[in-house]
C-alpha cells in the first residue's frame, strides 16, 4: 500500500517536472515575454531595455535561465512580481489559505448532500424523489458558476448583506472562525454545486447497478434487512467509483476557484493567477500555475490511493505488484 | 422421500400468475402455475430459458421487483399465505423458512468482502469458529483455514458449497430454492455439489424446488418433475414417466437433446478421400508467461499451455480434442488457427509448413469458430455486411450482389433464412449466431475447420442441432474438422477420433474405440466417469 | 422527456445564435436610453451605454456557438487520429508517447490549462510563423488544446476495447487485414462513443468560452459574448437592472443544459444498444 503510494507519487513527480519544464519553455518562446510589455518610454530606450533584461535575467542563455529557475525553485523562491516587485512566494503564501478553505468548504457542500441525494434517488428509483434529484443535478451541472455568483451577489446581498463578503473582505479562519466560515459560505455553495451534481448522479447510477446485482438479491432472499443491504454491500461496492468521481470533482473545484474568487473578490490563488495573466506578470503567473499543479496532483494522489485502499481487490493487485 | 398422505404440504402453489408491466403492454411470465411440495420432497422445474422458471422462483421469495404483479388462488408455505406479506413479514420467511441456493455463487457473494465476514452476516458472529465442524463436513476446509480471503480466491465449486452452507446452517428452512445450482460448474464438481446439497437436506429435512434447464441433472435429483413452457406448467410426472412416455412436445424435445451413445465405439470410418493428412502438428509447444527482455521481470511461472503435441487429421475426418478447462485445448485451437504463434514446433497444412505470420491465403484455408457466438460478430454490423466482408478480403465473388447470393445460400445450408442478412447480432439468438458463425467460416471454403467449444453456451436442444449440422456439413463438403470440447459425450456422438489433453500434453489419441475401450488412461477414465448417467437408468442421488 | 427538453433548449439557443443577429440591429450601436428594462422595442432591455441587449445577446450566443463548435471540431481532428494510432500500437512506443503527452497536460485542470495557454500568449492578436492569428482564433485553438487529451483518451480506450474483443480476433484469423479492421470495424464503433461525448464537450466549451470572456481573457470588447455581458452586468446589478445579468445568463444556461441533456440521452442510448 505504502509502496503503491510512493510509486504513484514518484511518477506524478516526473510528470510534474516534465510539465513545468514545458511551461518554462513555452513561456520563454511565447510572444508575450516581459520585454514586449514594457511601457513605451522604456521600450524605446535600448539602455533601459537592457537594464530590465539584466534585472530579470532575460539576457542570459536559455540553459542558464533554466538552471537558475530550478535552483531557485528548490529554495522555494519563485521570483518577484514584474508588476510591483513583491515576492511571488509571499503573495502565494498569503493567498493560499483563502483558496484552501474555500475548496474544503465547497467539497463539503458537494460530497455531503451529493451522497445523500444519490442514495435517496437510487433507493426511490422512478419515483418523484428520483426525478427531483435528476432535474436538480442537471441544472446544477449546467448553471455556470460565474453567472450564479453574480446573481447571488445581488439577490442574497440585498436581503442578507452579512453573507456576502465585501471586496477583499475575507476574514482569516484564525481570527474569527465563525465570521470566516460565514464570509465564504455563499462562494462555497456556488463553487460546490457542480460537484454536488456529479456526486449525486454518479452515485445514483452506480448504486442502481449494484442494487440489481446477484449479491444484493441473495442477501435479500436470505432475509437481510434493507439498511444492512445498503451499508454492508451496496455502499461498500460503490465507494471506489465514487472516490474516482471525487477525483474529477477536484479538477472542477480548482478551475472554479478562478471564476468564483474573481466574482466575490476573494484574495485567493485563483484571483492571483487571473490577475497575473491579465497583467502579463509572468513570474507570478508561473508561480501560481506551479502551486496549482502541485496541489492538483497531490489531491489526485490522495484520491488514487484512497480508491485502492477502499477496494480490497485493487489492494491485492497492488500487493502483487501489478499496478 | 416422497410425501406421505398424512403430512400437510410444505408448499402449495395454485393458479400463480406473474405479469410484468401494466395494462395492454403487460407480459405474462407465468400463468396458472400450480404444484405442491410435501415435506422433504424434491420437485424439479425444467424448461428452456425464458419459460417462466425464474419468475415462479422469484414469486416465492417476493423479490420480483416493482414492475411485476403476482397473483394466485393460493400461495402457502407451511399453511401460511405468502400473498400480501409486507417487508417485515417477508423477512420472517426469507432465510428462515425459505432459503435460496443461487445460480451463480461467485456473484451471489459480494466480491469485496472476506468470506468469513459474509458468513457472519448470515449465520451470526464468529460463524466460522462456531460452524467449523459443519463447514469441514461440507468440504469447506479452505474457508475454515482462510476466512479472511475474498471470494475470488476460491473455486466455483467451493463457493457453491459456501452458499449451501449459508442457506442451511443458520436455520432449518422448510424449503430450499435451488436455482440452477450446478449450471456453471464442471460435471465432476457439479456431481459433488449435488452430493453436498443432498447431505445438507438430509440434516435439515427441507423440501426442495430444483430449477434447471438440464433434464439429466433433474432426473438424478428429483422425486417429481414439472416441465414449463411459455409460462405454463405443461406436464408433471416422475422422471421415469417423463423419459419413457413424454406427452408434451417440449418434454420430448428436452429428452431428445440428451446425449446418447449414437455411434459410440463404432470403428473409425476410413477417411473417404484417404491420402495424406490435411493437418499435421509436429511437436507443437506454446508457453504462456512474459518472455524475457520485455519490460518488467519475467514471469516466474511459465504456463505450458500446449506441451509437445503431435497430431494428424485426415481429409474428411472429425477429430475431437477433449480436456478439462485449463488443459490447454483452447490454446491449441488458437495456435492451429494462427491467432497465437507456437513457441516451438510446426503446423503443416496439406504437407506445407505454415509460418508464424500467416499469409491471407493460409488464413483462408483454416477457419476458426470460437466459443462465444454472442461475441463472434461486430455488434454494429448487419450479418450481411459481416458475411460480405470475409468474402471480399479473399477476393471471392465478382460483385457485392454475387457475394450476397453466396451468403444467402450458405445461410440456407446452416438453417437460417435470408432475412437474417439484414439483422444485427443482438437480434439473433445464441443458436442462430452459432449457425451464422459456422456460415461465415465456411463461406471462404476452408480445408480445415477448427471448432472451439462451439456449443458450450447453448441450451441442450440447440446444442444437439448445431452439432448435427456440423456433422452433416463435413460429410457433404468433405471437410476436415477439429472439434474442441470438454464434454466427452458430445465428442463420441460425432467424432471419428478422439485426443485427450491434460495439462497441455496429449495423454491418449486414436479412434474412439481404441481410446475409450479396454486399457484406458486414468485421465480418460476420469472423463468418462463424469459423463452424466443415462437418466433412464438407476443412479439417483 | 429529458431528451425532448434538451433538444428544445439547444434548438432555441442555436436559433437565437443563427437568426437573432439577422433580425436584430448592430450589437454596438447606441439605440436607446441607458439601462432600459425589457420592452417591445428592446425585448431584452438595454445596457449601461444604451445598446440593445437583444442584439448583443444574440451576437454573443453566435460567438459562443462558433467558438465552441470550432474548438471541439479542431480537438477531434487532432485527438481521434492520435488516439486510434495509440490504440493500434497498444503498449509500444507510439502509444507510450501519446499517453505521456496526454498525461503531462493533465497536471492542471482543463480550464486552468486553457487559461494558462491563453495567458502565456499575452492578450491580443499575434504572428505565428508569419501568419496573423486573431484573438478569436487563438481562443479556439486554446480551448481545442484543452480538449485534445480528453478525446484522445476516449478514442484510444474504446479502440483498445474493440481491438481486444473476440470478434476482432475472429476476423484476423479469417484473414481480414489490420487496415480494413481499423477503418471498417473499429473506427465506426468508436464514432458513436465519441459522438455522445461531443455534446457534453460542447457544453463544457460553451461554459469555458463564457468563463474566459468573463475573466477578460476572451474575445475582446466591444464585441459582445455571453461571458463578458455577464461580467459587465455584475457591476450594474445593484442599480436594479435585473434583466442585464439574468437574460444573457439564461441564454447561456439554455445552451449548456441543452447540450448536457441531449448528450446524456445519446450516451444512455449507446449503453442500452450495447446491452441489448
Coordinates of N, CA, C and O in Angstrom, one line a residue, chain B residues 387-472:
Chain B
X387 N -20.8 -11.1 -43.5 CA -20.5 -12.2 -44.4 C -19.9 -11.7 -45.7 O -19.1 -12.4 -46.3
X388 N -20.3 -10.5 -46.1 CA -19.7 -9.9 -47.3 C -18.2 -9.7 -47.1 O -17.4 -9.9 -48.0
X389 N -17.9 -9.2 -45.9 CA -16.5 -8.7 -45.6 C -15.5 -9.9 -45.8 O -14.5 -9.7 -46.5
X390 N -15.8 -11.1 -45.2 CA -14.8 -12.1 -45.3 C -14.6 -12.6 -46.7 O -13.5 -13.0 -47.1
X391 N -15.7 -12.5 -47.5 CA -15.5 -12.9 -48.9 C -14.7 -11.9 -49.7 O -13.8 -12.2 -50.5
X392 N -15.0 -10.6 -49.4 CA -14.4 -9.5 -50.2 C -12.9 -9.6 -49.9 O -12.1 -9.5 -50.9
X393 N -12.4 -9.7 -48.7 CA -11.0 -9.7 -48.4 C -10.3 -10.9 -49.1 O -9.1 -10.8 -49.3
X394 N -11.0 -11.9 -49.4 CA -10.3 -13.0 -50.0 C -10.6 -13.0 -51.5 O -10.3 -14.0 -52.2
X395 N -11.2 -12.0 -52.0 CA -11.4 -11.9 -53.5 C -12.4 -12.9 -54.0 O -12.3 -13.3 -55.1
X396 N -13.4 -13.3 -53.2 CA -14.4 -14.2 -53.6 C -15.6 -13.4 -54.1 O -16.0 -12.5 -53.5
X397 N -16.1 -13.8 -55.3 CA -17.3 -13.1 -55.9 C -16.9 -11.8 -56.6 O -16.1 -11.0 -56.0
X398 N -17.4 -11.7 -57.7 CA -17.0 -10.5 -58.5 C -17.7 -9.2 -58.0 O -17.1 -8.2 -58.1
X399 N -19.0 -9.4 -57.6 CA -19.7 -8.2 -57.2 C -20.4 -8.4 -55.8 O -20.4 -9.6 -55.3
X400 N -20.8 -7.3 -55.3 CA -21.5 -7.4 -54.0 C -22.7 -8.3 -54.1 O -23.0 -9.1 -53.2
X401 N -23.4 -8.2 -55.2 CA -24.7 -8.9 -55.4 C -24.3 -10.4 -55.4 O -25.0 -11.3 -54.8
X402 N -23.2 -10.8 -56.1 CA -22.9 -12.2 -56.2 C -22.5 -12.7 -54.8 O -22.9 -13.9 -54.4
X403 N -21.8 -11.9 -54.0 CA -21.4 -12.4 -52.7 C -22.6 -12.5 -51.8 O -22.7 -13.4 -51.0
X404 N -23.6 -11.6 -52.0 CA -24.8 -11.7 -51.2 C -25.6 -13.0 -51.5 O -26.1 -13.7 -50.6
X405 N -25.6 -13.4 -52.8 CA -26.2 -14.6 -53.2 C -25.5 -15.8 -52.5 O -26.2 -16.7 -51.9
X406 N -24.2 -15.8 -52.5 CA -23.5 -16.9 -51.8 C -23.8 -16.9 -50.3 O -24.0 -18.0 -49.7
X407 N -23.8 -15.7 -49.7 CA -24.1 -15.6 -48.3 C -25.5 -16.2 -48.0 O -25.6 -17.0 -47.1
X408 N -26.5 -15.8 -48.8 CA -27.8 -16.4 -48.6 C -27.9 -17.9 -48.7 O -28.5 -18.6 -47.9
X409 N -27.1 -18.4 -49.7 CA -27.1 -19.8 -49.9 C -26.5 -20.5 -48.8 O -27.0 -21.6 -48.3
X410 N -25.4 -19.9 -48.2 CA -24.7 -20.6 -47.1 C -25.6 -20.5 -45.8 O -25.7 -21.5 -45.1
X411 N -26.3 -19.4 -45.6 CA -27.2 -19.3 -44.5 C -28.3 -20.4 -44.6 O -28.7 -21.0 -43.6
X412 N -28.8 -20.6 -45.8 CA -29.8 -21.7 -46.0 C -29.2 -23.0 -45.6 O -29.9 -23.8 -45.0
X413 N -27.9 -23.3 -46.0 CA -27.3 -24.5 -45.6 C -27.2 -24.8 -44.1 O -27.4 -25.9 -43.6
X414 N -27.0 -23.6 -43.4 CA -26.9 -23.8 -41.9 C -28.2 -23.6 -41.2 O -28.3 -23.6 -40.0
X415 N -29.3 -23.5 -42.0 CA -30.6 -23.5 -41.5 C -31.1 -22.1 -41.1 O -31.9 -22.0 -40.2
X416 N -30.6 -21.0 -41.7 CA -31.1 -19.7 -41.4 C -31.7 -19.1 -42.7 O -31.2 -19.4 -43.8
X417 N -32.7 -18.3 -42.6 CA -33.4 -17.7 -43.7 C -32.6 -16.5 -44.2 O -31.7 -15.9 -43.5
X418 N -32.8 -16.0 -45.4 CA -32.1 -14.9 -46.0 C -32.4 -13.6 -45.3 O -31.6 -12.7 -45.3
X419 N -33.5 -13.6 -44.5 CA -33.8 -12.3 -43.8 C -32.8 -12.0 -42.7 O -32.6 -10.9 -42.3
X420 N -32.1 -13.1 -42.3 CA -31.0 -12.9 -41.3 C -29.9 -11.9 -41.8 O -29.3 -11.3 -41.0
X421 N -29.8 -11.8 -43.1 CA -28.7 -10.9 -43.6 C -28.9 -9.5 -43.1 O -27.9 -8.8 -43.0
X422 N -30.2 -9.1 -42.9 CA -30.4 -7.7 -42.5 C -30.4 -7.5 -41.0 O -30.7 -6.4 -40.6
X423 N -30.1 -8.6 -40.3 CA -30.2 -8.5 -38.8 C -28.9 -8.1 -38.2 O -27.8 -8.4 -38.8
X424 N -28.9 -7.5 -37.0 CA -27.7 -7.3 -36.3 C -27.5 -8.4 -35.3 O -28.5 -9.1 -34.9
X425 N -26.3 -8.7 -34.8 CA -26.1 -9.8 -33.9 C -27.0 -9.8 -32.7 O -27.5 -10.9 -32.3
X426 N -27.4 -8.6 -32.2 CA -28.2 -8.6 -31.0 C -29.6 -9.1 -31.2 O -30.3 -9.5 -30.3
X427 N -30.0 -9.1 -32.5 CA -31.3 -9.5 -32.9 C -31.4 -11.0 -33.1 O -32.5 -11.5 -33.5
X428 N -30.3 -11.7 -33.0 CA -30.3 -13.2 -33.2 C -30.1 -13.9 -31.9 O -29.5 -13.4 -31.0
X429 N -30.7 -15.2 -31.8 CA -30.5 -15.9 -30.6 C -29.1 -16.6 -30.6 O -28.4 -16.6 -31.7
X430 N -28.7 -17.1 -29.5 CA -27.4 -17.8 -29.4 C -27.2 -18.9 -30.4 O -26.2 -19.0 -31.1
X431 N -28.3 -19.7 -30.6 CA -28.2 -20.8 -31.6 C -28.0 -20.3 -33.0 O -27.3 -20.8 -33.8
X432 N -28.8 -19.2 -33.3 CA -28.7 -18.6 -34.6 C -27.3 -18.0 -34.9 O -26.8 -18.2 -36.0
X433 N -26.8 -17.4 -33.9 CA -25.4 -16.8 -34.0 C -24.4 -17.9 -34.2 O -23.5 -17.8 -35.0
X434 N -24.6 -19.1 -33.5 CA -23.6 -20.2 -33.7 C -23.7 -20.7 -35.2 O -22.6 -20.9 -35.8
X435 N -24.9 -20.7 -35.7 CA -25.0 -21.1 -37.1 C -24.4 -20.1 -38.0 O -23.7 -20.4 -39.0
X436 N -24.7 -18.8 -37.7 CA -24.1 -17.8 -38.6 C -22.6 -17.8 -38.5 O -21.9 -17.6 -39.6
X437 N -22.0 -18.1 -37.4 CA -20.5 -18.1 -37.3 C -20.0 -19.3 -38.1 O -19.0 -19.2 -38.8
X438 N -20.7 -20.4 -38.1 CA -20.4 -21.5 -39.0 C -20.4 -21.1 -40.5 O -19.5 -21.4 -41.3
X439 N -21.5 -20.4 -40.8 CA -21.7 -19.9 -42.2 C -20.5 -19.0 -42.6 O -19.9 -19.2 -43.7
X440 N -20.1 -18.1 -41.7 CA -19.0 -17.2 -42.0 C -17.7 -18.0 -42.2 O -16.9 -17.7 -43.1
X441 N -17.5 -19.0 -41.4 CA -16.3 -19.8 -41.5 C -16.3 -20.6 -42.9 O -15.2 -20.7 -43.5
X442 N -17.4 -21.1 -43.3 CA -17.5 -22.0 -44.4 C -17.5 -21.2 -45.7 O -17.2 -21.8 -46.8
X443 N -17.9 -19.9 -45.7 CA -18.0 -19.1 -46.9 C -16.7 -19.0 -47.7 O -16.7 -18.8 -48.9
X444 N -15.6 -19.1 -47.0 CA -14.3 -18.9 -47.7 C -13.8 -20.3 -48.1 O -12.6 -20.4 -48.6
X445 N -14.6 -21.3 -48.0 CA -14.2 -22.7 -48.5 C -12.9 -23.1 -47.9 O -11.9 -23.4 -48.6
X446 N -12.8 -23.3 -46.6 CA -11.6 -23.7 -45.9 C -11.3 -25.2 -46.1 O -12.2 -25.9 -46.5
X447 N -10.1 -25.6 -45.9 CA -9.7 -27.0 -45.9 C -10.0 -27.7 -44.6 O -10.3 -28.8 -44.5
X448 N -9.8 -26.8 -43.5 CA -9.9 -27.3 -42.2 C -10.7 -26.4 -41.3 O -10.6 -25.2 -41.4
X449 N -11.6 -27.0 -40.6 CA -12.5 -26.2 -39.7 C -12.1 -26.5 -38.2 O -12.1 -27.6 -37.9
X450 N -11.8 -25.4 -37.5 CA -11.4 -25.6 -36.1 C -12.6 -25.1 -35.3 O -12.9 -23.9 -35.4
X451 N -13.3 -25.9 -34.5 CA -14.4 -25.5 -33.6 C -14.0 -25.6 -32.2 O -13.7 -26.6 -31.6
X452 N -13.9 -24.4 -31.5 CA -13.5 -24.3 -30.1 C -14.8 -24.2 -29.3 O -15.4 -23.2 -29.1
X453 N -15.2 -25.3 -28.7 CA -16.4 -25.4 -27.8 C -17.5 -24.7 -28.5 O -18.1 -23.7 -27.9
X454 N -17.9 -25.0 -29.7 CA -18.9 -24.2 -30.4 C -20.3 -24.2 -29.8 O -21.1 -23.4 -30.1
X455 N -20.5 -25.1 -28.8 CA -21.9 -25.2 -28.3 C -21.9 -25.0 -26.8 O -22.9 -25.2 -26.2
X456 N -20.7 -24.6 -26.2 CA -20.7 -24.5 -24.8 C -21.7 -23.6 -24.1 O -22.2 -23.8 -23.0
X457 N -22.1 -22.5 -24.9 CA -23.0 -21.6 -24.2 C -24.5 -21.8 -24.7 O -25.3 -20.9 -24.6
X458 N -24.8 -22.9 -25.3 CA -26.1 -23.1 -25.8 C -26.9 -24.1 -25.0 O -26.4 -25.0 -24.3
X459 N -28.3 -23.9 -25.0 CA -29.2 -24.9 -24.4 C -29.1 -26.2 -25.0 O -28.8 -26.3 -26.2
X460 N -29.3 -27.3 -24.3 CA -29.1 -28.7 -24.8 C -29.8 -28.9 -26.2 O -29.1 -29.5 -27.1
X461 N -31.1 -28.6 -26.4 CA -31.7 -28.9 -27.7 C -30.9 -28.2 -28.8 O -30.7 -28.8 -29.9
X462 N -30.5 -26.9 -28.6 CA -29.9 -26.2 -29.6 C -28.5 -26.8 -29.9 O -28.0 -26.9 -31.0
X463 N -27.8 -27.2 -28.8 CA -26.5 -27.8 -28.8 C -26.5 -29.0 -29.8 O -25.7 -29.1 -30.7
X464 N -27.5 -29.8 -29.6 CA -27.7 -31.0 -30.4 C -27.8 -30.7 -31.8 O -27.1 -31.2 -32.7
X465 N -28.7 -29.7 -32.1 CA -29.0 -29.3 -33.5 C -27.7 -28.8 -34.2 O -27.4 -29.1 -35.4
X466 N -26.9 -27.9 -33.5 CA -25.7 -27.3 -34.1 C -24.7 -28.4 -34.4 O -24.1 -28.5 -35.4
X467 N -24.6 -29.4 -33.5 CA -23.6 -30.5 -33.6 C -24.0 -31.3 -34.8 O -23.1 -31.7 -35.6
X468 N -25.3 -31.6 -34.9 CA -25.8 -32.4 -36.1 C -25.4 -31.7 -37.4 O -25.0 -32.3 -38.4
X469 N -25.6 -30.4 -37.4 CA -25.3 -29.6 -38.5 C -23.8 -29.7 -38.9 O -23.5 -29.9 -40.1
X470 N -22.9 -29.6 -37.9 CA -21.5 -29.8 -38.2 C -21.2 -31.1 -38.9 O -20.5 -31.2 -39.9
X471 N -21.8 -32.1 -38.3 CA -21.6 -33.5 -38.8 C -22.0 -33.6 -40.3 O -21.3 -34.1 -41.1
X472 N -23.2 -33.0 -40.5 CA -23.8 -33.1 -41.9 C -22.9 -32.3 -42.9 O -22.6 -32.8 -44.0

